[in-house]
XYZ file of C-alpha atoms in Angstrom:
272
model
C -11.388 -9.586 16.439
C -12.164 -11.158 13.064
C -14.249 -9.048 10.744
C -17.388 -10.739 9.502
C -17.622 -11.238 5.772
C -20.729 -11.435 3.645
C -19.481 -13.663 0.844
C -16.955 -16.521 0.723
C -14.644 -14.764 -1.778
C -13.982 -11.725 0.402
C -10.244 -11.287 1.101
C -9.404 -12.312 4.646
C -6.197 -11.698 6.554
C -5.260 -13.835 9.539
C -2.754 -11.469 11.136
C -3.637 -9.674 14.375
C -1.937 -7.018 16.548
C -0.177 -9.953 18.249
C 1.986 -10.139 15.109
C 3.379 -6.682 15.845
C 6.566 -6.559 17.906
C 8.043 -3.359 19.305
C 11.278 -1.720 18.235
C 14.467 -2.275 20.208
C 15.420 1.404 19.963
C 13.162 4.374 20.540
C 13.729 8.065 20.008
C 13.724 10.705 22.716
C 10.569 12.693 23.579
C 12.165 15.733 21.928
C 12.462 13.906 18.602
C 8.870 12.678 18.900
C 7.733 16.272 19.489
C 9.697 17.479 16.464
C 8.167 14.764 14.269
C 4.660 15.654 15.443
C 5.309 19.335 14.734
C 6.423 18.481 11.205
C 3.240 16.431 10.684
C 1.145 19.452 11.687
C 3.092 21.671 9.291
C 2.557 19.218 6.420
C -1.200 18.843 6.858
C -2.087 22.129 5.058
C 0.243 21.161 2.167
C -1.220 17.717 1.452
C -4.354 18.973 -0.396
C -1.996 20.438 -3.027
C -1.362 16.844 -4.122
C -4.721 17.026 -5.892
C -3.813 20.156 -7.855
C -2.432 19.556 -11.403
C 0.697 21.665 -10.887
C 3.733 21.621 -13.211
C 6.132 18.966 -11.944
C 3.295 17.297 -10.058
C 4.912 13.849 -9.973
C 8.096 15.205 -8.385
C 6.000 17.221 -5.912
C 3.965 14.132 -4.962
C 7.099 12.089 -4.414
C 8.605 14.830 -2.260
C 5.477 15.167 -0.109
C 5.257 11.427 0.408
C 8.910 11.256 1.448
C 8.404 14.127 3.902
C 5.424 12.332 5.456
C 7.552 9.202 5.792
C 10.356 11.200 7.416
C 7.873 12.415 10.023
C 7.473 8.802 11.073
C 11.168 7.981 10.900
C 10.805 5.990 7.672
C 13.422 5.978 4.916
C 12.744 4.489 1.461
C 15.242 2.486 -0.573
C 14.645 0.980 -4.015
C 16.158 -2.002 -5.802
C 15.477 -3.817 -9.053
C 14.607 -2.199 -12.346
C 13.996 1.463 -13.108
C 10.680 3.013 -12.080
C 8.702 3.519 -15.292
C 5.837 5.878 -14.546
C 4.073 5.094 -17.807
C 0.696 6.691 -18.609
C -2.121 4.272 -17.878
C -0.023 1.865 -15.810
C -1.438 -0.326 -13.031
C 0.895 -0.580 -10.021
C 0.379 -3.482 -7.600
C 1.962 -4.315 -4.265
C 1.446 -6.472 -1.197
C -0.410 -4.670 1.591
C 0.864 -4.200 5.140
C -0.202 -0.781 6.364
C -1.778 2.604 5.705
C 1.872 3.642 5.346
C 2.070 1.689 2.049
C 0.256 4.546 0.293
C 3.067 6.971 1.089
C 5.835 4.472 0.354
C 4.426 3.631 -3.077
C 3.658 7.313 -3.620
C 7.315 8.140 -2.964
C 8.279 5.810 -5.833
C 5.374 5.771 -8.293
C 2.639 8.343 -7.479
C -0.829 7.595 -8.748
C -4.499 7.235 -7.883
C -5.126 4.603 -5.213
C -7.786 1.969 -4.824
C -8.524 2.089 -1.089
C -10.966 0.741 1.460
C -14.331 2.493 1.217
C -14.579 3.425 4.900
C -11.431 5.541 4.494
C -13.694 8.250 3.079
C -15.371 8.614 6.485
C -12.155 8.893 8.544
C -11.681 12.348 10.136
C -9.212 14.469 8.150
C -7.939 11.567 6.045
C -11.358 11.161 4.430
C -11.328 14.734 3.111
C -7.867 14.206 1.629
C -8.990 10.906 0.091
C -11.869 12.662 -1.658
C -9.575 15.418 -2.929
C -7.204 12.825 -4.376
C -10.120 11.027 -6.052
C -9.290 7.717 -4.382
C -11.306 4.836 -5.846
C -13.202 3.310 -2.885
C -13.699 -0.428 -2.664
C -15.835 -2.344 -0.170
C -14.225 -5.770 -0.041
C -17.339 -7.248 1.574
C -19.497 -6.246 -1.400
C -19.143 -8.675 -4.282
C -21.927 -6.862 -6.136
C -20.014 -3.564 -6.106
C -16.775 -5.038 -7.429
C -17.536 -4.688 -11.190
C -18.115 -0.940 -10.744
C -14.714 -0.586 -9.050
C -13.020 -2.526 -11.875
C -14.791 -0.297 -14.419
C -13.574 2.830 -12.580
C -9.980 1.556 -12.580
C -10.255 0.667 -16.274
C -11.500 4.171 -17.090
C -8.602 5.777 -15.197
C -6.077 3.559 -16.992
C -7.563 4.366 -20.399
C -7.378 8.065 -19.481
C -3.637 7.685 -18.962
C -3.662 7.781 -15.161
C -1.423 5.607 -13.006
C -3.556 3.537 -10.630
C -2.180 1.784 -7.534
C -3.979 -1.265 -6.123
C -3.270 -3.775 -3.367
C -4.576 -7.043 -4.820
C -4.297 -9.014 -1.575
C -7.438 -7.074 -0.632
C -6.480 -6.722 3.026
C -3.429 -6.085 5.177
C -0.950 -8.659 6.452
C 1.796 -8.214 9.042
C 4.677 -8.313 6.545
C 5.980 -11.721 7.603
C 2.915 -13.464 6.212
C 1.282 -12.679 2.880
C -1.949 -13.451 1.052
C -2.529 -14.326 -2.574
C -3.222 -11.760 -5.266
C -6.915 -11.699 -6.129
C -7.425 -11.293 -9.888
C -10.251 -8.706 -9.929
C -8.103 -5.568 -10.230
C -6.020 -7.194 -12.954
C -9.130 -7.372 -15.119
C -8.892 -3.581 -15.439
C -5.405 -3.871 -16.958
C -6.644 -6.565 -19.351
C -9.681 -4.494 -20.403
C -7.604 -1.325 -20.844
C -4.689 -3.210 -22.469
C -2.261 -1.478 -20.118
C 0.903 -2.873 -18.446
C 1.254 -3.756 -14.774
C 4.175 -2.757 -12.547
C 4.570 -5.136 -9.578
C 6.407 -3.841 -6.505
C 7.705 -5.849 -3.551
C 7.350 -3.749 -0.413
C 8.867 -4.742 2.933
C 9.730 -2.971 6.173
C 12.931 -3.396 8.152
C 14.690 -2.200 11.280
C 17.946 -0.255 10.959
C 19.914 -3.508 11.394
C 18.161 -5.041 8.366
C 15.861 -7.413 10.252
C 12.206 -7.555 9.190
C 9.946 -5.105 11.023
C 6.242 -5.555 11.746
C 5.904 -2.118 13.381
C 4.085 -0.531 10.404
C 1.528 -3.365 10.229
C -2.087 -2.238 10.483
C -3.962 -5.492 10.997
C -6.940 -6.954 12.799
C -8.543 -4.594 15.304
C -5.441 -2.404 15.569
C -6.150 1.335 15.663
C -4.669 4.007 13.427
C -3.469 5.973 16.467
C -1.655 2.946 17.899
C -0.039 2.204 14.540
C 1.143 5.809 14.176
C 2.469 5.873 17.738
C 4.608 2.790 17.141
C 6.225 4.368 14.112
C 6.722 7.877 15.389
C 8.500 6.638 18.523
C 10.765 4.151 16.701
C 14.289 5.277 15.881
C 14.216 4.248 12.222
C 12.208 2.094 9.867
C 13.466 1.280 6.377
C 10.916 0.662 3.629
C 12.448 -1.418 0.850
C 10.780 -1.263 -2.543
C 11.871 -3.780 -5.155
C 10.789 -2.839 -8.671
C 10.050 -6.065 -10.562
C 9.808 -6.534 -14.313
C 6.950 -4.761 -16.058
C 4.217 -7.233 -17.013
C 2.151 -7.065 -20.192
C -1.594 -7.562 -19.553
C -2.333 -10.533 -21.778
C -5.923 -11.769 -21.897
C -6.323 -13.787 -18.660
C -6.597 -11.872 -15.374
C -5.813 -14.935 -13.256
C -2.676 -15.699 -15.219
C -1.664 -12.024 -14.994
C -2.231 -11.969 -11.216
C -0.167 -15.129 -10.739
C 2.587 -13.784 -12.990
C 2.775 -10.497 -11.080
C 2.870 -12.198 -7.687
C 5.546 -14.628 -8.847
C 7.682 -11.698 -9.997
C 7.846 -10.275 -6.455
C 7.858 -13.496 -4.421
C 10.963 -14.572 -2.540
C 11.869 -18.033 -3.796
C 12.843 -19.111 -0.310
C 9.266 -18.514 0.917
C 5.981 -20.098 -0.126
C 3.446 -17.743 -1.666
C 1.254 -17.912 1.433
C 3.423 -18.704 4.407
C 2.086 -19.009 7.917
C 2.818 -16.087 10.199
C 5.252 -17.177 12.898
C 3.567 -14.873 15.412
C -0.056 -15.892 14.807
């Protein structure tokens, strides 16, 4: 099902659940039960992410990694060092709800997330506690207010994480970076840290299991992950980018820094 859009500039993804292929190896029911039990144990701890505790960044990273472990996901990093600079904008391609925890395990910050997330049972309450900046991608009129909110957070020294593709893709196909969020970095004169995020099976092949696309449901997406033997999230830390004065040039520069040269910027999905 294709979501209707109300203006021609709204980000649109063309991936569907047909892009998602199952894992070759699955875990036993006992392991699934253990993972679910760990999820239930972690739920009461997650609100502490919003509390300004000493060593908060390390605590956030640890919580995110524990959540990922519940779903059989291990994170590896390549590239440059992770510079969690005050007032830094972090950008990444967008595949799944899982991206929040993967990026959080590397560079914790405040996220720009879809507005309807606030109304999701359980997750919505956590999103409000973490002061997530909601964005309605169908509302062109509301976009300047979101950019202003991101700018204010950056000027206040907060790390803000955004997914400038504006919607999710399956991980084999990708969209272009829309420049709107980059305007916040330009206005606040703060650097941008691009990340290249990809998911893989244990044998190194590309995995689409974490993809949350089209009319896929959150429950179905979680079930795929929690029953898979292992998923590896690879995070490549690209060169830090200075903001400059042109948001479009900054967006293009950031996307180029994480693009694989062997692939076009917007390749067609082989499963669509």
